[in-house]
Tab-separated table of C-alpha atoms and ligand atoms in Angstrom:
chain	number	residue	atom	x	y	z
W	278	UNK	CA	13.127	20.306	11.968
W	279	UNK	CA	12.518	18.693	8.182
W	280	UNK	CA	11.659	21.690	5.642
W	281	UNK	CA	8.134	21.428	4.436
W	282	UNK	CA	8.998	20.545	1.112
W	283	UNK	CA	11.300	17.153	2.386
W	284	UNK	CA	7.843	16.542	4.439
W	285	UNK	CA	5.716	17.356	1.160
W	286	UNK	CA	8.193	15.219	-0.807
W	287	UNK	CA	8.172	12.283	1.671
W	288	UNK	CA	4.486	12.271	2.033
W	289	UNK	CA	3.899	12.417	-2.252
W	290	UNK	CA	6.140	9.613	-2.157
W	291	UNK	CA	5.418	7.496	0.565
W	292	UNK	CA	5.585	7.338	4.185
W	293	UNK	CA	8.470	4.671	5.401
W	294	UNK	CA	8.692	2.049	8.251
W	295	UNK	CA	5.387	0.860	7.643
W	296	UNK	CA	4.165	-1.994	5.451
W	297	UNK	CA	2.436	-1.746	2.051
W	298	UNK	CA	0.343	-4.507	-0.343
W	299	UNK	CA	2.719	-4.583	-3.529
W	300	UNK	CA	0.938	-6.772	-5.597
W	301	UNK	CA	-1.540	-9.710	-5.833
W	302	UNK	CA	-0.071	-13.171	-4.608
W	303	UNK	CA	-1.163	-14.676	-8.254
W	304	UNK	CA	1.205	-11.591	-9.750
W	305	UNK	CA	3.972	-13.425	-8.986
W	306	UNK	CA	4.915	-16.821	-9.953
W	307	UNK	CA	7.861	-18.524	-11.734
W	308	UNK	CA	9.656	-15.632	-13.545
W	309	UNK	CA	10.812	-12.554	-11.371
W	310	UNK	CA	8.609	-9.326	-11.495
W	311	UNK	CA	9.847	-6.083	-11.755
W	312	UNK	CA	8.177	-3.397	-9.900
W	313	UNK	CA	7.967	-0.120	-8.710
W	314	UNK	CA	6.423	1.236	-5.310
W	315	UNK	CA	7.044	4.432	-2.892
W	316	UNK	CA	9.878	5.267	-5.991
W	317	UNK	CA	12.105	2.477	-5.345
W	318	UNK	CA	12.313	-0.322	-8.275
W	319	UNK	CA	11.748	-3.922	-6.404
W	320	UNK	CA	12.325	-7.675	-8.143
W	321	UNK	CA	10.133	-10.148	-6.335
W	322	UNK	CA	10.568	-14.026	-6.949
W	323	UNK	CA	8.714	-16.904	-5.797
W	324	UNK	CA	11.118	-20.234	-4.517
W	325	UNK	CA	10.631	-23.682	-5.071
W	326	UNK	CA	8.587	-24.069	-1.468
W	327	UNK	CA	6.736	-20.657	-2.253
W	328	UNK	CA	7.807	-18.701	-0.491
W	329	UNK	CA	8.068	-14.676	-1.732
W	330	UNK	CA	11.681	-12.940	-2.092
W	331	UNK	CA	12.348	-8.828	-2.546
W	332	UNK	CA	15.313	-7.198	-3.416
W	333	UNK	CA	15.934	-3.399	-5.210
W	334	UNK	CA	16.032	-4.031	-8.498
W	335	UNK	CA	19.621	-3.562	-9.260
W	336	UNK	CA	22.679	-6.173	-10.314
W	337	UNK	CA	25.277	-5.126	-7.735
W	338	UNK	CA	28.051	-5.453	-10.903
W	339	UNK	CA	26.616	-2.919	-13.003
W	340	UNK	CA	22.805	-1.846	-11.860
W	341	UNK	CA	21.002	-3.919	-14.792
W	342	UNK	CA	17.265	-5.121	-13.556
W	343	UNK	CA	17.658	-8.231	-11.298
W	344	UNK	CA	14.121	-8.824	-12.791
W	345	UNK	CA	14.828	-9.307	-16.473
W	346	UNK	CA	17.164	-12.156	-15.499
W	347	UNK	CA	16.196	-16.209	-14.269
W	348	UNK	CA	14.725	-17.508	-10.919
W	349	UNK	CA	17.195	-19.989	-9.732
W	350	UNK	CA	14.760	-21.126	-6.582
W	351	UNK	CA	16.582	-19.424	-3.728
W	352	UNK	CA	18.539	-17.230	-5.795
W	353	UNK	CA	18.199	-15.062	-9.038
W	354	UNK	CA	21.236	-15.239	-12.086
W	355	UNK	CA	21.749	-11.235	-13.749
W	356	UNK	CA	20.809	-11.810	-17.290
W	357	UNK	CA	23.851	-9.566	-18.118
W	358	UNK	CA	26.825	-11.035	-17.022
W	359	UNK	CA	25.172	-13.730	-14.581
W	360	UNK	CA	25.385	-12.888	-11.255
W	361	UNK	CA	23.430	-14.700	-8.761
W	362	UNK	CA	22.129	-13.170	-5.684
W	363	UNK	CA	20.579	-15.372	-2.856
W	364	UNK	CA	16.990	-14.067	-1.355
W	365	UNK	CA	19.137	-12.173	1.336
W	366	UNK	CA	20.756	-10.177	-1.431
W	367	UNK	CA	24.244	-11.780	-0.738
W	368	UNK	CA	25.924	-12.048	-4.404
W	369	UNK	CA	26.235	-16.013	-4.350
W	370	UNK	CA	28.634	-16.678	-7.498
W	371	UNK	CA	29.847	-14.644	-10.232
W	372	UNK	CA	30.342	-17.029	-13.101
W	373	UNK	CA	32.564	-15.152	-15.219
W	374	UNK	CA	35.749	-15.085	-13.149
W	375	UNK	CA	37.579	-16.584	-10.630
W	376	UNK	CA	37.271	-15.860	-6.835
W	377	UNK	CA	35.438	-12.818	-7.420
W	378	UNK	CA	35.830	-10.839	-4.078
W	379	UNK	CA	31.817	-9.719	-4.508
W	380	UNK	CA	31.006	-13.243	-3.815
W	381	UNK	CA	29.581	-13.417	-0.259
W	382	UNK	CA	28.794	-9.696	0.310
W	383	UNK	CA	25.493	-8.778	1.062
W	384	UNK	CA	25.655	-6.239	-1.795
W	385	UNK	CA	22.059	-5.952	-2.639
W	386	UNK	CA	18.910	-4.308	-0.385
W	387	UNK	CA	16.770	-6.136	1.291
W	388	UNK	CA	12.967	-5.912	1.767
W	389	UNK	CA	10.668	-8.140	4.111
W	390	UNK	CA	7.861	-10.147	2.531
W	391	UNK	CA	4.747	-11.700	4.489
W	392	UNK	CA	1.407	-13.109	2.645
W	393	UNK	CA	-1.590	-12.402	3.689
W	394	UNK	CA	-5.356	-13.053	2.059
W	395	UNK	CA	-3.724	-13.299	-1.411
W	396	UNK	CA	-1.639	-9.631	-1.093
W	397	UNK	CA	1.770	-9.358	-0.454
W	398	UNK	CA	2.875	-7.407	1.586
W	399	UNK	CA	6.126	-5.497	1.867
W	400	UNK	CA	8.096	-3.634	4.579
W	401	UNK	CA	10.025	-0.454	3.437
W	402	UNK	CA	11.771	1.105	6.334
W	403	UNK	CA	14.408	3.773	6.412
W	404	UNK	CA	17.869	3.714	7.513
W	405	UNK	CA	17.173	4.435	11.149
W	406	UNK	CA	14.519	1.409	11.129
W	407	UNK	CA	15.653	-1.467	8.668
W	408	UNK	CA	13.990	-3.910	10.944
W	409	UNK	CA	10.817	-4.493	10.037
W	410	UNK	CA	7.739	-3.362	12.335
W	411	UNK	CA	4.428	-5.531	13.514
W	412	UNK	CA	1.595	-5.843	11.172
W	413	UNK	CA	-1.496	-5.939	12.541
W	414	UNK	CA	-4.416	-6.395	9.650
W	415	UNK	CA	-8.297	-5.469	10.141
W	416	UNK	CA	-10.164	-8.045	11.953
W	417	UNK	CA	-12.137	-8.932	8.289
W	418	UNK	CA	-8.608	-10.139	6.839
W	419	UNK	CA	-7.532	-12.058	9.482
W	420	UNK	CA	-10.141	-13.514	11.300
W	421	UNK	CA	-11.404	-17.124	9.869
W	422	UNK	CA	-15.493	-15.729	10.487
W	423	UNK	CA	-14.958	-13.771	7.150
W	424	UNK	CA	-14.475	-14.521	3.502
W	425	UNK	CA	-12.296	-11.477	1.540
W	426	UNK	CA	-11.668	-10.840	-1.755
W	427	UNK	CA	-8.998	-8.934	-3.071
W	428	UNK	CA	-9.354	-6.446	-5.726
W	429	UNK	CA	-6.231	-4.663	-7.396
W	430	UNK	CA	-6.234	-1.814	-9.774
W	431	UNK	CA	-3.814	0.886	-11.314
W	432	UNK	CA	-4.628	4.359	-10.933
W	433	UNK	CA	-2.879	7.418	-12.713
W	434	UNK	CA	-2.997	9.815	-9.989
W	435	UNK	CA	-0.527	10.123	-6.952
W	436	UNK	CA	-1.994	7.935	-3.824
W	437	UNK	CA	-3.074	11.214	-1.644
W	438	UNK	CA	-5.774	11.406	-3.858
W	439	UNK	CA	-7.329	7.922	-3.328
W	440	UNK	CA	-6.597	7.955	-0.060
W	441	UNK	CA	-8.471	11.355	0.124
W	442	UNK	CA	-11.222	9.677	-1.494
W	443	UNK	CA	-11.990	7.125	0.560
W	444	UNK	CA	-12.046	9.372	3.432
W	445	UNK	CA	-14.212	11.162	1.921
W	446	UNK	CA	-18.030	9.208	2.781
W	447	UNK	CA	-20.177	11.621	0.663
W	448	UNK	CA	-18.644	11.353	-2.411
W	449	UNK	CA	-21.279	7.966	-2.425
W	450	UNK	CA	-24.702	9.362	-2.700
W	451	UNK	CA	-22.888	12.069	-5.837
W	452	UNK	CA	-20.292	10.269	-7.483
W	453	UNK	CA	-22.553	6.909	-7.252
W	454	UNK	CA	-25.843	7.956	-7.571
W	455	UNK	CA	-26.002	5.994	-10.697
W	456	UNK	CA	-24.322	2.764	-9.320
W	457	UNK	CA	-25.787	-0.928	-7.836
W	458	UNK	CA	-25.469	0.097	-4.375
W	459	UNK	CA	-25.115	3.724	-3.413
W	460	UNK	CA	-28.155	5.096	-4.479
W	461	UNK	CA	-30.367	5.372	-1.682
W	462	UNK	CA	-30.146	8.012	1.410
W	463	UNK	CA	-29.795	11.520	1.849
W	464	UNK	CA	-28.054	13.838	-0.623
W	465	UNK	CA	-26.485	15.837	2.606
W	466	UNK	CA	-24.842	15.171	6.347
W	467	UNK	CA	-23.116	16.673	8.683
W	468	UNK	CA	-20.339	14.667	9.364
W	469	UNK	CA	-17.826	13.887	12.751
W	470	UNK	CA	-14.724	12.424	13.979
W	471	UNK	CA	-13.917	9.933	16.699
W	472	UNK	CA	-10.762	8.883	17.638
W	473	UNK	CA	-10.220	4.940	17.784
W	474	UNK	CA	-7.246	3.274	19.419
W	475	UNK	CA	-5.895	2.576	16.209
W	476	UNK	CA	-6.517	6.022	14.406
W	477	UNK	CA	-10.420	7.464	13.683
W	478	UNK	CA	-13.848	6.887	12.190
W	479	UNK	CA	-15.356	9.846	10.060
W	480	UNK	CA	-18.954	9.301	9.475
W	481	UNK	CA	-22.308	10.975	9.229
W	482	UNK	CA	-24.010	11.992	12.183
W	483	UNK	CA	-28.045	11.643	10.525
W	484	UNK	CA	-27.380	8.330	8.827
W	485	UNK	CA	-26.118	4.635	8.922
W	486	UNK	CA	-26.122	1.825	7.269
W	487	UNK	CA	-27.846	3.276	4.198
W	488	UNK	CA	-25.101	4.526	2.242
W	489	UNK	CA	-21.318	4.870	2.526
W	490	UNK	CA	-22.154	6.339	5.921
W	491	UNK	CA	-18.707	6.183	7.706
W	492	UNK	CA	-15.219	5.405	7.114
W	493	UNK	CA	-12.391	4.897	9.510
W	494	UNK	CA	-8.808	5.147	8.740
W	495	UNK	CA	-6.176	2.679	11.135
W	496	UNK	CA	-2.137	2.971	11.444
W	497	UNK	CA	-1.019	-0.591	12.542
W	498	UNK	CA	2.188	-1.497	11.012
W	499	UNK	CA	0.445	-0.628	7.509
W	500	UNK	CA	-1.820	2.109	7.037
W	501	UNK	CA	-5.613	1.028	6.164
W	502	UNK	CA	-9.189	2.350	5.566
W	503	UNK	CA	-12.011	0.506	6.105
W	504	UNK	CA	-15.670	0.857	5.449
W	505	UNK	CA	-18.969	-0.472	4.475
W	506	UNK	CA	-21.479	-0.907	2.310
W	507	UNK	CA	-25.007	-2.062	2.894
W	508	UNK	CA	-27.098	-4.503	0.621
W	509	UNK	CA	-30.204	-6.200	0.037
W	510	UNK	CA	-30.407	-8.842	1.935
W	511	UNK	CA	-30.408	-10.933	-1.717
W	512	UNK	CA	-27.067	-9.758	-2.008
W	513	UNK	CA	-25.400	-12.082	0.442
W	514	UNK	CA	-24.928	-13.527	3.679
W	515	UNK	CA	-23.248	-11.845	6.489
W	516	UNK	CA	-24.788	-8.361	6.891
W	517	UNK	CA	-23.033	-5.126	5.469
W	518	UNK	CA	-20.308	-5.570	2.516
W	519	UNK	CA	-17.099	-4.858	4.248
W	520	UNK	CA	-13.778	-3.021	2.205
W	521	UNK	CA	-10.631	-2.970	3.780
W	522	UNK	CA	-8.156	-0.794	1.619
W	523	UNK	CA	-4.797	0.126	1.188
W	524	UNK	CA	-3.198	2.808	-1.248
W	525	UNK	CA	0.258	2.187	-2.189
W	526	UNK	CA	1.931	4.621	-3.909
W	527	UNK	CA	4.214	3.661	-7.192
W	528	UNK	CA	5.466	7.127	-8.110
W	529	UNK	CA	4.415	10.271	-7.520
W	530	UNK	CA	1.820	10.527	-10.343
W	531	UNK	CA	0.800	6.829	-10.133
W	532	UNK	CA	-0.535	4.197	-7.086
W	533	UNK	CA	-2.054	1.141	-6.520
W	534	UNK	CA	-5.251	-0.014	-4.730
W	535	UNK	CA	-6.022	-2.813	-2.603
W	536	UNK	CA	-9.730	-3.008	-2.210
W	537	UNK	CA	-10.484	-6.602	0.081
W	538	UNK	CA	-14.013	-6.952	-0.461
W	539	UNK	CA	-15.571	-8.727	2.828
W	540	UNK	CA	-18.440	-10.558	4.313
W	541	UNK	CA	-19.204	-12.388	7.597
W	542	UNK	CA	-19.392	-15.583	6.360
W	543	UNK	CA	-17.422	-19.015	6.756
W	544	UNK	CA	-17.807	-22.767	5.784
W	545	UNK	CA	-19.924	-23.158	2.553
W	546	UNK	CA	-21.988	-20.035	2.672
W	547	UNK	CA	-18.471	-18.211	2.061
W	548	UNK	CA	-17.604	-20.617	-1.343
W	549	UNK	CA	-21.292	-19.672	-2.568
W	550	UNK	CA	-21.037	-16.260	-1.424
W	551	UNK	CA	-17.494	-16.385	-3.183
W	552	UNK	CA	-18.803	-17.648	-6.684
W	553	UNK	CA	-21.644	-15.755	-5.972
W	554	UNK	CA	-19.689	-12.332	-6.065
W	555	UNK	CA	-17.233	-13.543	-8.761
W	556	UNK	CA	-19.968	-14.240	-11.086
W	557	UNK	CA	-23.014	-11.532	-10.021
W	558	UNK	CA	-21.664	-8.675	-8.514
W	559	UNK	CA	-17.669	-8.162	-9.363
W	560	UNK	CA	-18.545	-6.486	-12.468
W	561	UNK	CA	-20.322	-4.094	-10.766
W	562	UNK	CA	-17.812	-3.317	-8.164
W	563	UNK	CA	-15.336	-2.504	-10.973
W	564	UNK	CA	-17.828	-0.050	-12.482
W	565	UNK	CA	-17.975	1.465	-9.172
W	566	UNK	CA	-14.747	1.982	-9.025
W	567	UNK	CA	-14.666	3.161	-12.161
W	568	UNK	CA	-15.541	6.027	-11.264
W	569	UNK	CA	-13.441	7.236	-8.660
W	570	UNK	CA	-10.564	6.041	-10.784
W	571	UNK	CA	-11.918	8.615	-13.652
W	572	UNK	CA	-12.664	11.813	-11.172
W	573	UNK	CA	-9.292	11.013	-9.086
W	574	UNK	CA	-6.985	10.245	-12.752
W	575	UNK	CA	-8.433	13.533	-13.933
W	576	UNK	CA	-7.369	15.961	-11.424
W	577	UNK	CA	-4.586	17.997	-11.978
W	578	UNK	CA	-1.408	16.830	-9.792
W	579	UNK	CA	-1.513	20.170	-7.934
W	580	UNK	CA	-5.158	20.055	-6.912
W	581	UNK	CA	-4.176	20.131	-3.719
W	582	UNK	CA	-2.404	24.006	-4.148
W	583	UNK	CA	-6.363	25.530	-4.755
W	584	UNK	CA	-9.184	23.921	-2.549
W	585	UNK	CA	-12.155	25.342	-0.600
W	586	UNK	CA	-12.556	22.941	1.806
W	587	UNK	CA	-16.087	22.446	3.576
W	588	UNK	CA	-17.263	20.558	6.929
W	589	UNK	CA	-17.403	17.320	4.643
W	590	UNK	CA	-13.234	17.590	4.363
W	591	UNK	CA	-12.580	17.707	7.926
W	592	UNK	CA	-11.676	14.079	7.426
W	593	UNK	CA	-9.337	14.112	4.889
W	594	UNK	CA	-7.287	17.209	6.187
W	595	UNK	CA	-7.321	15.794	9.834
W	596	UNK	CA	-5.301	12.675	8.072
W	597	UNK	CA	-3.103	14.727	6.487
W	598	UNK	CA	-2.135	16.077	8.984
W	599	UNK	CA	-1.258	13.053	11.006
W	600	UNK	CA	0.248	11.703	7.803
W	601	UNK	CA	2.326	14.938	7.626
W	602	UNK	CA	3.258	14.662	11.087
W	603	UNK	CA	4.551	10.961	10.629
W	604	UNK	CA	6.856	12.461	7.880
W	605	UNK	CA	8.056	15.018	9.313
W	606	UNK	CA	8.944	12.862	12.669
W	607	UNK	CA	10.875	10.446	10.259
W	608	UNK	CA	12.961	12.992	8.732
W	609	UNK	CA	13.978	14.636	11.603
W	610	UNK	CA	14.883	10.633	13.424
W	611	UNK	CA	16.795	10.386	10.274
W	612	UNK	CA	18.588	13.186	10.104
W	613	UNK	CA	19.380	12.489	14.129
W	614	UNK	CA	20.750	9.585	13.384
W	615	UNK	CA	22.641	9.956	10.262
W	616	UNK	CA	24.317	13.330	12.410
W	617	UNK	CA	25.303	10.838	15.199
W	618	UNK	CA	26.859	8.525	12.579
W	619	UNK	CA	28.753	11.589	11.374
W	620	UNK	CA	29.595	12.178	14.667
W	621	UNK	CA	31.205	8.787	15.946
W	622	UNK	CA	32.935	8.509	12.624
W	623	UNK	CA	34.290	12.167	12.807
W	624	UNK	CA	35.499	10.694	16.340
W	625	UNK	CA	36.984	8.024	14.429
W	626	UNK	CA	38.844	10.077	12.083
W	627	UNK	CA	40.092	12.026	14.518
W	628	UNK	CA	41.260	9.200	16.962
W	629	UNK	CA	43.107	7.758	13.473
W	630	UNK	CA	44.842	10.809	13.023
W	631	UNK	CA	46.262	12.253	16.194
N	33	FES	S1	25.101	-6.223	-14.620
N	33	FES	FE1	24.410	-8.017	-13.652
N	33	FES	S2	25.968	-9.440	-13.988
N	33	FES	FE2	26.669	-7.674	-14.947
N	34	FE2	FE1	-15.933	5.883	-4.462
């Protein structure tokens, strides 16, 4: 059994074999990007037919940053010496010399890439699960009866914390009093779980649809919350103002969110709704989240170490749980399997020598 502090590590830094948002799809376009998510440094590149490439962001000659040198379409040149590795991370053609035996190897990690609603999407899996897993998005992002929106922000805190947040329904009618849509309803609640089939819904049990009454957290091939807020009916088409969220984590003391702001909506009523939101009510949204970012960024890192949790947290300690649970199973599969490995090739050592 992993050690608490591996599971508290693995947690704080990410949970693996799942998929995360990275970045924006307009983030990354003819130079490579260097970035950093769930600790590991990644270059991305775009090719010639657009498609989206991710490698660690290390030269396999001497570990400079894949990401400070060219896009050559399918392939990326080191700035250093000029290495170029293909989108496979197979080291293509060193320049400098002459038959080069690290041409051809597959000398450089890996990561899959998909595109969806103008994220991108990334796969990070662990030794024991390279392959990548299914993704299966909220209905809102993948279903042609909405229109989505994708908002993407830095926060200075580690990703626990937003994802804490959002799990967290009451923080609406305090933190938002003061804000263009979470105003109204009762100051108190007593809230309750369900279980879905994809994870749970935490909501308020004396109130609906007049505040951020309910949230509901979902594990399918990426971990997401979800939730809703309602509006005027001058607000836009398509009943309640959807969010579909993601938290990826960058470091330990830094994450990135991935707020797709949704409504029921298709054909030209989505484009007006679209400009609509772009020009009337983004603004607002940011000074919404505003203020989460300024509560969350100014907790201490340890917050966590010396809480009095009330009824209200049951959601947000429930998930950590499962989210501790997750880590915990992938330590120990990993630690199975890298003790089997040791195994066959202490077998192998042995059949060598005798
Ligand atoms: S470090 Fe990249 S080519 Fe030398
Ligand atoms: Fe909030």
């Amino acid at each position: 059994m992993a050690d608490p502090q591996a599971i508290e590590q693995r947690v704080n830094r990410g949970l693996l074999n799942q998929w995360y948002p990275v970045l924006p799809s307009w983030a990354v376009a003819g130079t490579p990007v260097g970035i950093t998510r769930l600790s590991e440094n990644l270059v991305l590149w775009r090719d010639a037919g657009g498609a989206i490439h991710a490698l660690e962001d290390r030269c396999p000659h001497r570990g400079a940053r894949l990401s400070l040198g060219w896009n050559l379409d399918d392939r990326l040149a080191c700035w250093y010496h000029g290495i170029e590795v293909d989108g496979t991370g197979t080291v293509r053609r060193v320049p400098a010399v002459d038959r080069c035996p690290l041409e051809g190897r597959q000398a450089v990690k890996r990561y899959p890439v998909q595109e969806v609603r103008g994220g991108i999407f990334v796969y990070f899996g662990d030794d024991a699960h390279p392959e990548p897993c299914p993704l299966q998005l909220p209905e809102a992002l993948i279903s042609d009866e909405h229109g989505a929106i994708l908002c993407f922000a830095h926060w200075h805190c580690n990703w626990r914390y937003a994802v804490d947040n959002v799990m967290d329904p009451m923080h609406g009618a305090y933190l938002h009093a003061v804000s263009h849509s979470m105003a109204a309803g009762d100051k108190s609640a007593t809230m309750q779980m369900r279980k879905t089939p994809t994870g749970m819904i935490f909501e308020k049990t004396n109130q609906r649809d007049v505040n951020f009454d309910w949230t509901e957290f979902g594990d399918t091939g990426a971990m997401w919350l979800r939730l809703a807020i309602p509006y005027r009916a001058n607000a836009g088409p398509g009943g309640s103002f959807g969010i579909s969220g993601f938290v990826t984590p960058v470091d330990e003391d830094n994450c990135t969110v991935f707020f797709w702001r949704t409504r029921q909506c298709t054909g030209w009523v989505r484009d007006v709704w679209q400009f609509m939101y772009r020009t009337k009510l983004e603004g607002l949204h940011w000074a919404v989240l505003e203020q989460d970012r300024t509560v969350l960024e100014n907790m201490a890192p340890n917050a966590r170490s010396r809480e009095f949790l009330y009824q209200h947290d049951t959601g947000l300690a429930r998930l950590r749980r499962v989210m501790e649970k997750k880590a915990e199973a992938q330590l120990d599969t990993l630690a199975q399997a890298q003790a089997k490995t040791a195994g066959i090739e202490h077998v192998h050592v042995r059949t060598l020598s005798s």
